[in-house]
Amino acid sequence: MNIKLGIKGEEKEVVRHENTAAAYGSGLVEVYATPAMIALMEKTCYLSVMPYLSEGEGTVGTHVNISHRKASPLGTVITCHSEIVEIDRRRIVFKVEAFDDKGELIGDGAHERFVINVEKFMSK
């Protein structure tokens, strides 16, 4: 496994009706949904380590500890940053932060993923 501390990732998405609290059913208003933000954070972490995995390996999310700090209306561009801050064998811990297009922090926390052998994992 070639995964090292400090590996960073960045992904973006635009707040659309499909990723609002109203669409997710987690609220009534058309602002960026907490589940959508967490999904972007997981995606950012996942994609950041893919180039460092061996063939047949993948990662699965196992834990999130996230705070959603600020509402983001339709049309807002959300940017997520991730950084590996801890590695314990196959467990990887990421620091994650999400910002709106004004550069204001909208969410942050930690996310854990485990490196798996995809074929073995799917056979269970």
PDB file of C-alpha atoms in Angstrom, residues 51-115:
ATOM      1  CA  PRO A  51      -4.161   6.319  -7.483  1.00  0.00           C
ATOM      2  CA  TYR A  52      -2.192   4.817  -4.569  1.00  0.00           C
ATOM      3  CA  LEU A  53      -4.073   1.517  -4.303  1.00  0.00           C
ATOM      4  CA  SER A  54      -3.007  -1.761  -5.864  1.00  0.00           C
ATOM      5  CA  GLU A  55      -5.123  -3.402  -8.543  1.00  0.00           C
ATOM      6  CA  GLY A  56      -8.164  -5.061  -6.984  1.00  0.00           C
ATOM      7  CA  GLU A  57      -8.172  -2.788  -3.959  1.00  0.00           C
ATOM      8  CA  GLY A  58     -10.735  -0.175  -3.007  1.00  0.00           C
ATOM      9  CA  THR A  59     -11.853   1.641   0.118  1.00  0.00           C
ATOM     10  CA  VAL A  60     -15.056   1.673   2.111  1.00  0.00           C
ATOM     11  CA  GLY A  61     -16.248   4.369   4.466  1.00  0.00           C
ATOM     12  CA  THR A  62     -16.635   3.232   8.063  1.00  0.00           C
ATOM     13  CA  HIS A  63     -17.065   6.360  10.189  1.00  0.00           C
ATOM     14  CA  VAL A  64     -17.982  10.030   9.851  1.00  0.00           C
ATOM     15  CA  ASN A  65     -17.791  12.752  12.495  1.00  0.00           C
ATOM     16  CA  ILE A  66     -18.974  15.836  10.647  1.00  0.00           C
ATOM     17  CA  SER A  67     -20.439  19.224  11.581  1.00  0.00           C
ATOM     18  CA  HIS A  68     -22.575  21.121   9.049  1.00  0.00           C
ATOM     19  CA  ARG A  69     -21.979  24.734  10.022  1.00  0.00           C
ATOM     20  CA  LYS A  70     -23.628  26.928   7.402  1.00  0.00           C
ATOM     21  CA  ALA A  71     -26.512  26.746   4.918  1.00  0.00           C
ATOM     22  CA  SER A  72     -25.764  27.012   1.188  1.00  0.00           C
ATOM     23  CA  PRO A  73     -28.512  28.029  -1.247  1.00  0.00           C
ATOM     24  CA  LEU A  74     -29.129  26.811  -4.799  1.00  0.00           C
ATOM     25  CA  GLY A  75     -26.346  27.654  -7.240  1.00  0.00           C
ATOM     26  CA  THR A  76     -23.573  27.714  -4.633  1.00  0.00           C
ATOM     27  CA  VAL A  77     -20.362  25.931  -5.637  1.00  0.00           C
ATOM     28  CA  ILE A  78     -19.181  23.689  -2.806  1.00  0.00           C
ATOM     29  CA  THR A  79     -15.496  22.716  -2.614  1.00  0.00           C
ATOM     30  CA  CYS A  80     -14.367  19.879  -0.398  1.00  0.00           C
ATOM     31  CA  HIS A  81     -10.777  19.358   0.771  1.00  0.00           C
ATOM     32  CA  SER A  82      -9.475  16.184   2.350  1.00  0.00           C
ATOM     33  CA  GLU A  83      -6.136  15.279   3.893  1.00  0.00           C
ATOM     34  CA  ILE A  84      -4.879  12.007   5.347  1.00  0.00           C
ATOM     35  CA  VAL A  85      -3.975  12.639   8.980  1.00  0.00           C
ATOM     36  CA  GLU A  86      -3.620   9.088  10.318  1.00  0.00           C
ATOM     37  CA  ILE A  87      -2.901   5.614   8.951  1.00  0.00           C
ATOM     38  CA  ASP A  88      -3.231   2.461  11.031  1.00  0.00           C
ATOM     39  CA  ARG A  89      -2.567  -0.553   8.798  1.00  0.00           C
ATOM     40  CA  ARG A  90      -5.596  -0.536   6.466  1.00  0.00           C
ATOM     41  CA  ARG A  91      -7.523   2.198   8.328  1.00  0.00           C
ATOM     42  CA  ILE A  92      -7.158   5.708   6.933  1.00  0.00           C
ATOM     43  CA  VAL A  93      -8.347   8.831   8.771  1.00  0.00           C
ATOM     44  CA  PHE A  94      -9.029  12.001   6.813  1.00  0.00           C
ATOM     45  CA  LYS A  95      -9.543  15.591   7.906  1.00  0.00           C
ATOM     46  CA  VAL A  96     -12.333  17.015   5.732  1.00  0.00           C
ATOM     47  CA  GLU A  97     -13.547  20.551   5.154  1.00  0.00           C
ATOM     48  CA  ALA A  98     -16.173  22.008   2.818  1.00  0.00           C
ATOM     49  CA  PHE A  99     -16.329  25.630   1.703  1.00  0.00           C
ATOM     50  CA  ASP A 100     -18.839  27.690  -0.235  1.00  0.00           C
ATOM     51  CA  ASP A 101     -17.879  29.823  -3.223  1.00  0.00           C
ATOM     52  CA  LYS A 102     -17.252  32.787  -0.897  1.00  0.00           C
ATOM     53  CA  GLY A 103     -14.544  30.751   0.845  1.00  0.00           C
ATOM     54  CA  GLU A 104     -16.584  30.347   4.022  1.00  0.00           C
ATOM     55  CA  LEU A 105     -16.385  27.069   5.918  1.00  0.00           C
ATOM     56  CA  ILE A 106     -19.718  25.226   5.706  1.00  0.00           C
ATOM     57  CA  GLY A 107     -18.694  21.874   7.194  1.00  0.00           C
ATOM     58  CA  ASP A 108     -15.776  20.003   8.695  1.00  0.00           C
ATOM     59  CA  GLY A 109     -14.753  16.950  10.623  1.00  0.00           C
ATOM     60  CA  ALA A 110     -13.162  13.550  10.174  1.00  0.00           C
ATOM     61  CA  HIS A 111     -13.855  10.545   7.968  1.00  0.00           C
ATOM     62  CA  GLU A 112     -12.432   7.018   8.217  1.00  0.00           C
ATOM     63  CA  ARG A 113     -12.049   4.528   5.395  1.00  0.00           C
ATOM     64  CA  PHE A 114     -10.652   0.996   5.242  1.00  0.00           C
ATOM     65  CA  VAL A 115      -8.654  -0.403   2.348  1.00  0.00           C
TER      66      VAL A 115
END
